[in-house]
Short mmCIF file of C-alpha atoms in Angstrom, two decimals:
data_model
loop_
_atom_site.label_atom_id
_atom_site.label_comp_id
_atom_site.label_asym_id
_atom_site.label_seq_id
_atom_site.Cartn_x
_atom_site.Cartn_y
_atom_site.Cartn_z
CA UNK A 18 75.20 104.21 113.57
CA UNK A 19 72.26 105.62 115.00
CA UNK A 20 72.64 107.86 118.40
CA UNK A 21 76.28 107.27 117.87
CA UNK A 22 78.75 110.82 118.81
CA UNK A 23 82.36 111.27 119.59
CA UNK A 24 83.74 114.50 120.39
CA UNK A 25 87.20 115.94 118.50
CA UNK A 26 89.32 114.62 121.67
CA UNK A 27 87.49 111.83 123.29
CA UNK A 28 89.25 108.81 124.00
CA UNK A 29 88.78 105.66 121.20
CA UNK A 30 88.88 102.65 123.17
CA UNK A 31 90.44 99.24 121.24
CA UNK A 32 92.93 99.66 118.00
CA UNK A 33 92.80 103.42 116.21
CA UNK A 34 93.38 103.82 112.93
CA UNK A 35 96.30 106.11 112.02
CA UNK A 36 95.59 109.79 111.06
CA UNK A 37 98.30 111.78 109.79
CA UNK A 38 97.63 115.66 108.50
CA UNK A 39 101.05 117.08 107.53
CA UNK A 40 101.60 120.20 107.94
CA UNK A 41 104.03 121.55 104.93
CA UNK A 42 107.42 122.27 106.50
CA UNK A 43 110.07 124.76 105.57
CA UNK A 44 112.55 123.24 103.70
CA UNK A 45 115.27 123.46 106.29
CA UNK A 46 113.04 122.62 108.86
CA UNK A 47 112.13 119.60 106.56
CA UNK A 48 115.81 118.87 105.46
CA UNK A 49 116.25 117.78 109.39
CA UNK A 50 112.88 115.98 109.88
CA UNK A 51 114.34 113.53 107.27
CA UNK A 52 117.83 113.43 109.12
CA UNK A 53 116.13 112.40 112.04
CA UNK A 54 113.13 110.08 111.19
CA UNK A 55 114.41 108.59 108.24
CA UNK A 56 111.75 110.01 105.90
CA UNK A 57 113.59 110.40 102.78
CA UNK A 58 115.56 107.35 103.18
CA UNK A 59 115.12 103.83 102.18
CA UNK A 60 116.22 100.02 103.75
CA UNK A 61 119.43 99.74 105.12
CA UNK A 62 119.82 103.70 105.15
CA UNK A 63 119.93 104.07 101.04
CA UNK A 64 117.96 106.77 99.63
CA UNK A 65 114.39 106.71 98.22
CA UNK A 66 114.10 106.32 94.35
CA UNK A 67 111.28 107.38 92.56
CA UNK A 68 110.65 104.10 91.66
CA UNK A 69 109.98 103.14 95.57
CA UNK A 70 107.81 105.59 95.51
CA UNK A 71 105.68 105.06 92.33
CA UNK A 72 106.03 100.95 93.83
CA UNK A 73 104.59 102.35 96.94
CA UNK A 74 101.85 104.10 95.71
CA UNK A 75 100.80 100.77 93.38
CA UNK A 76 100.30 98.83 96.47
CA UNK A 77 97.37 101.74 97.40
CA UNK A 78 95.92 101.81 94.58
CA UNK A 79 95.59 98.19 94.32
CA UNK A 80 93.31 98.60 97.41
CA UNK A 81 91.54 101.57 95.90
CA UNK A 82 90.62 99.72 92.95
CA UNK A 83 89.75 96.51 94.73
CA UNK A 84 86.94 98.58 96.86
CA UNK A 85 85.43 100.31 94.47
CA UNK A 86 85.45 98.02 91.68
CA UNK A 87 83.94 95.63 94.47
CA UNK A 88 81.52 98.32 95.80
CA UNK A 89 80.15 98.40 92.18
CA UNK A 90 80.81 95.10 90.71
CA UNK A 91 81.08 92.70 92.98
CA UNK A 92 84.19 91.75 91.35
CA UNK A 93 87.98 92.98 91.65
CA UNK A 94 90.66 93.58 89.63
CA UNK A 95 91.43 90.74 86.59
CA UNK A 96 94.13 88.50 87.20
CA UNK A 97 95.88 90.27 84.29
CA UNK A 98 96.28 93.44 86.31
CA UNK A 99 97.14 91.64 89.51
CA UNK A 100 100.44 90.24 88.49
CA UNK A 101 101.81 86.48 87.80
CA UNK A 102 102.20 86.31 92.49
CA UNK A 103 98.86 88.81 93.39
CA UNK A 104 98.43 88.32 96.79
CA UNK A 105 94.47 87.39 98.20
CA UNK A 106 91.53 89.68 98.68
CA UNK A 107 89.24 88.99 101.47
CA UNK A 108 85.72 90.73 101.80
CA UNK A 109 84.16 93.07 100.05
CA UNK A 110 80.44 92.49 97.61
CA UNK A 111 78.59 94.75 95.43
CA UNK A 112 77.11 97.70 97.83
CA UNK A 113 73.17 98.32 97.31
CA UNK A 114 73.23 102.07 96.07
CA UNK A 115 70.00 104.09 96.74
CA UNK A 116 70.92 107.22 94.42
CA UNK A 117 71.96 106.94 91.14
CA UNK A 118 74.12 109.63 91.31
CA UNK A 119 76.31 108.28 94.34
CA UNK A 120 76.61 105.06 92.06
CA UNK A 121 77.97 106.62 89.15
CA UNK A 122 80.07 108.58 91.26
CA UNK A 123 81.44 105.50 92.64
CA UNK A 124 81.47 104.07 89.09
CA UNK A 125 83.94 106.71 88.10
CA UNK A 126 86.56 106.25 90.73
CA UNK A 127 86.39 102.63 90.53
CA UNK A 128 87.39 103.08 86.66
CA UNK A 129 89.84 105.95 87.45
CA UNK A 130 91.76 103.77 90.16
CA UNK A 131 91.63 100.80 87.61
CA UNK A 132 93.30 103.34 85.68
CA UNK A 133 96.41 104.36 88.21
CA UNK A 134 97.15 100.29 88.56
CA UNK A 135 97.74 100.18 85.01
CA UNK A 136 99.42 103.30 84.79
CA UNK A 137 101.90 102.25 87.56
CA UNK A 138 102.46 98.84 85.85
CA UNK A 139 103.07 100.16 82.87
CA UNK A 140 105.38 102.61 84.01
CA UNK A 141 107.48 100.46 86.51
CA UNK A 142 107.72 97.62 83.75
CA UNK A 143 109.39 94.89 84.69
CA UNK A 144 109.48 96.06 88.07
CA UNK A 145 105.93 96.38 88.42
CA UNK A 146 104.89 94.70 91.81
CA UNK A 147 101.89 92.22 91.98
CA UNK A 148 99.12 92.87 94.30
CA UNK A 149 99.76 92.13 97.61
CA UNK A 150 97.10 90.51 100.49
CA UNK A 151 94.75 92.94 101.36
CA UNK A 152 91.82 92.60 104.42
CA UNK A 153 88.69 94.12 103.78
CA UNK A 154 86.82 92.71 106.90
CA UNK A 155 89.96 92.31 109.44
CA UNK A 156 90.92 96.05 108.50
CA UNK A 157 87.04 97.36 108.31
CA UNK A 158 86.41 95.82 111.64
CA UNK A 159 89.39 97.21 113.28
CA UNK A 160 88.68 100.76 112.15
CA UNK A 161 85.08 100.61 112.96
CA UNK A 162 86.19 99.86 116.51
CA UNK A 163 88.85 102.46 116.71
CA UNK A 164 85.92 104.64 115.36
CA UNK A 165 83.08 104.15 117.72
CA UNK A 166 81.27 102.88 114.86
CA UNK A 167 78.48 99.73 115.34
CA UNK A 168 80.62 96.57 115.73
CA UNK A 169 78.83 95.18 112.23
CA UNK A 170 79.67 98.08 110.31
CA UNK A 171 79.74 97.08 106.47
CA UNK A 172 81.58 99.55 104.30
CA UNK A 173 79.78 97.78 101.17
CA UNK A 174 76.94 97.89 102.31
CA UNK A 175 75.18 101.41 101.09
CA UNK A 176 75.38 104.98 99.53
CA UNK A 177 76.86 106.05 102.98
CA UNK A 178 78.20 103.28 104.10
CA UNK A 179 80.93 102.97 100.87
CA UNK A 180 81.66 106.52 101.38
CA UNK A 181 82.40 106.36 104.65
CA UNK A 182 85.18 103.22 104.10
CA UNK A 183 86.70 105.20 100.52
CA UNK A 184 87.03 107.88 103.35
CA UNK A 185 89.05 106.40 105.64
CA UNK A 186 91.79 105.74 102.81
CA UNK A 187 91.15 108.38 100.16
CA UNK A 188 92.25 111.50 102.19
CA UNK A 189 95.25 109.70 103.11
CA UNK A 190 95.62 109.43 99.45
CA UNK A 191 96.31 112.92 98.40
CA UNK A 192 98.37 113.44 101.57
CA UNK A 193 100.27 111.08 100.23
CA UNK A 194 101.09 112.07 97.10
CA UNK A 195 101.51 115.76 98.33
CA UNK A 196 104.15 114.20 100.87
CA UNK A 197 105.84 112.07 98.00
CA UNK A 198 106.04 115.31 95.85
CA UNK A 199 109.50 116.61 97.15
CA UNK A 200 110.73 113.03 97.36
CA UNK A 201 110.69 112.74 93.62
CA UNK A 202 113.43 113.74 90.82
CA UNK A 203 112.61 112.90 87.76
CA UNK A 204 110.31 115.26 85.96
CA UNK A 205 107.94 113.04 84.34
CA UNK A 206 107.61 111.14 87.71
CA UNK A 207 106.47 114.94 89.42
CA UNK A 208 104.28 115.29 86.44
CA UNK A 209 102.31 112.13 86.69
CA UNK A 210 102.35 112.53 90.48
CA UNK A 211 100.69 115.68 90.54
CA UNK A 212 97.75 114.60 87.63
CA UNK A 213 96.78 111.87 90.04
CA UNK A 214 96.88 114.00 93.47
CA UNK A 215 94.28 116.00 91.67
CA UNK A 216 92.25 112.90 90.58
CA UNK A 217 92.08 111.72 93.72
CA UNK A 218 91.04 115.06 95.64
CA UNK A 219 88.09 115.08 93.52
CA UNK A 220 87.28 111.95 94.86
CA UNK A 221 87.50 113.01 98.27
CA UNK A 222 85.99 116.00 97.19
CA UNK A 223 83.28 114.60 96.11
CA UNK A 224 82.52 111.85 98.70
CA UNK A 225 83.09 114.45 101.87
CA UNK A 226 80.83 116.81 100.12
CA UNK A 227 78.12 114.40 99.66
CA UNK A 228 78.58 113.26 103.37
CA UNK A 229 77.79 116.24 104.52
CA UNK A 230 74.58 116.33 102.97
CA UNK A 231 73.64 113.19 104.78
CA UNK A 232 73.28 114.89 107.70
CA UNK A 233 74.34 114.73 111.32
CA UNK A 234 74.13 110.92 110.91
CA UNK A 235 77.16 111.01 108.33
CA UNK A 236 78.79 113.96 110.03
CA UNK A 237 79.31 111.84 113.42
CA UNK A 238 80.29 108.79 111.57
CA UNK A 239 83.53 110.82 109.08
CA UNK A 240 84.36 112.92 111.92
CA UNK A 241 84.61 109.78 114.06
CA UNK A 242 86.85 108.46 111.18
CA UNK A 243 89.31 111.41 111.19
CA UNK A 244 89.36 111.38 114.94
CA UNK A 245 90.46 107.57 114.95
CA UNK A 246 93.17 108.49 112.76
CA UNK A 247 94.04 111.15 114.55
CA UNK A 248 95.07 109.33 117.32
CA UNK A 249 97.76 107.02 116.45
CA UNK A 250 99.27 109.25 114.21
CA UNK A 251 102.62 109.73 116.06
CA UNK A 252 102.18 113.46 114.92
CA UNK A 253 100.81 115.51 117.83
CA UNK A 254 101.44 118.34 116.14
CA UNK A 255 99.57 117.60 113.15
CA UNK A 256 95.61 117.41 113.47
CA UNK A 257 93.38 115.38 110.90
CA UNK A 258 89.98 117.15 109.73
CA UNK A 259 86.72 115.37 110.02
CA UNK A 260 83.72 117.32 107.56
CA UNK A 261 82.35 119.35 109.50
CA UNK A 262 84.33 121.90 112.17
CA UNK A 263 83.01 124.65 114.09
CA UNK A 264 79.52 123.93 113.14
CA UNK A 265 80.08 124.16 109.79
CA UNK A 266 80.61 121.90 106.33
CA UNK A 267 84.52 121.09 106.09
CA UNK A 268 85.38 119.39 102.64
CA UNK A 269 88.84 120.57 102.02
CA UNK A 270 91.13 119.23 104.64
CA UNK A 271 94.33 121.87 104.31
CA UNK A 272 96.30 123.90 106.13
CA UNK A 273 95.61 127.58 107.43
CA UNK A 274 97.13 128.74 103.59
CA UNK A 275 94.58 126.15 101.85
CA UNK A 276 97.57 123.72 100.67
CA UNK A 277 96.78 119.84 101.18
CA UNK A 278 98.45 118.67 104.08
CA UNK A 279 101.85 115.99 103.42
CA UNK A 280 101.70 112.62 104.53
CA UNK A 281 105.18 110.84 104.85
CA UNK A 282 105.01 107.08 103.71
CA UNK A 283 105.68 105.95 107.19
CA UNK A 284 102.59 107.92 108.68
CA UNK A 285 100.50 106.57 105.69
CA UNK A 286 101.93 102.85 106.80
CA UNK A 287 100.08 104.03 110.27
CA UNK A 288 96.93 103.83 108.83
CA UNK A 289 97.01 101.26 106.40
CA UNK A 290 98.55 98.72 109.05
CA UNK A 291 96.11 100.31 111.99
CA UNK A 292 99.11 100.53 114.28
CA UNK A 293 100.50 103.51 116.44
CA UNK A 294 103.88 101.52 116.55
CA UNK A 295 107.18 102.14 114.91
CA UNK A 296 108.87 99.31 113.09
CA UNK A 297 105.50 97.46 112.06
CA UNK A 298 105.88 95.47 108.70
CA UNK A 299 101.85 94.36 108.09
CA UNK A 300 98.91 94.39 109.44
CA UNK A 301 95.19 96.00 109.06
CA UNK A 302 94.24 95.95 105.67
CA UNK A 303 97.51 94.36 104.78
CA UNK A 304 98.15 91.07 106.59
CA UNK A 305 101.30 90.17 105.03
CA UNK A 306 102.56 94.05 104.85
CA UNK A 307 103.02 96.41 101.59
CA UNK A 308 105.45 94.96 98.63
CA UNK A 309 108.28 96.92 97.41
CA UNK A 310 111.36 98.67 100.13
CA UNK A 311 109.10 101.09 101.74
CA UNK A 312 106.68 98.74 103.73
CA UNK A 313 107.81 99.49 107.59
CA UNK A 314 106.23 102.16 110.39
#
């Protein structure tokens, strides 16, 4: 990645992976985005139940917790917490950390997304959906060329390197769950919602922060990240924050009032399928798409 520079608004040649930065919308305003895009409403026109949503979410975290526990293990997720039909994993190997503290870090989130898979199996039961394919090297290949990044780029490969590839999916995280937040009715759904929204923003808290510290180097590399999502993000209006803006450190991606920005599940499906087109059902980092209703751009 050495020598290598994009600027905020310079073309990406080849596949770009999805970027969405949701602005929070008035509620009317809102109210008719959902008329008219279908956010709010599940296959075949029926509404979305919590339970989609909390499904939805369990497919992410499954890829959360494969990276990191591979980042740190070399090893994924038991075939216990998989499910009885858990899809395959391709890529991935234990990453050689140079700082302690960086692998400890990474330590902690690979535990803490362990964690949210067993929470979400546990709390959909029965309905609990097994881990589905996911495509460490097709989907790390495809955004290192939508980023500019060198064609071998190996997200497992060092301190920087493992933050840079939890990056590309971890501030789509929180989006996400701020976007799923008025989606949800049941109380205890909200509540559990909102406890891991804040778990994962200190992740990304803590991984763009220590980016930033790696100097210009790291800076090109996550702002050429949040420019490749940026692009496909069928959201002009929306703008995705690299960390560092203006000349200065940027760790807490928000909007002008400091509130997280919303994802929708369809804009996360952007990024997660690396594809700028509507109606997509897999792809990227899932070859055989998302389980559960909500899997399609």
């Amino acid at each position: 990645m050495d020598g290598f520079r994009i600027s905020r608004r310079q073309s990406l040649a080849g596949l770009s992976v999805a970027g969405l930065s949701g602005l929070l919308l008035p509620s009317a305003y809102a109210q008719k985005k959902r008329e008219t895009t279908g956010v709010g409403i599940g296959p075949k026109g029926s509404a979305i139940e919590d339970e989609d949503i909390f499904t939805f979410a369990l497919n992410l975290e499954y890829m959360e917790a494969e990276f990191y526990l591979r980042a740190t293990t070399g090893k994924g997720i038991s075939d216990a917490d998989a499910g009885t039909d858990a899809g395959r994993v391709v890529g991935g190997h234990e990453a050689q950390f140079k700082e302690k503290a960086i692998r400890e870090f990474v330590e902690e989130i690979a535990g803490n997304e362990l964690a949210h898979v067993r929470f979400y199996r546990k709390t959909l039961g029965r309905s609990a959906i097994s881990r589905p394919a996911i495509d460490f090297d097709a989907g790390f290949k495809a955004a290192a060329q939508a980023a500019g990044l060198p064609a071998d780029f190996d997200p497992f490969a060092d301190d920087m390197s493992v933050l840079l590839g939890g990056m590309l999916f971890e501030d789509v995280g929180v989006t996400a769950y701020a976007g799923a937040a008025p989606l949800l009715k049941k109380k205890e759904f909200v509540e559990a919602a909102a406890g891991i929204l804040a778990v994962e923003a200190y992740h990304m808290g803590m991984a763009r922060s220590q980016l930033y510290t790696m100097g210009e180097k790291a800076w090109d590399a996550a702002n050429a990240i949040s420019d490749a999502r940026d692009k496909i993000d069928g959201t002009p209006e929306k703008e995705d924050e690299g960390i560092r803006i203006d000349g200065k450190a940027n760790f807490v991606p928000s909007t002008p009032d400091a509130i997280a920005f919303r994802r929708t599940p369809q804009e996360v499906l952007h990024i997660v399928y690396l594809t700028d087109q509507t109606g997509v059902n897999k792809g990227g980092f899932y070859p055989n798409g998302m389980n559960g209703a909500l899997r399609t751009t």
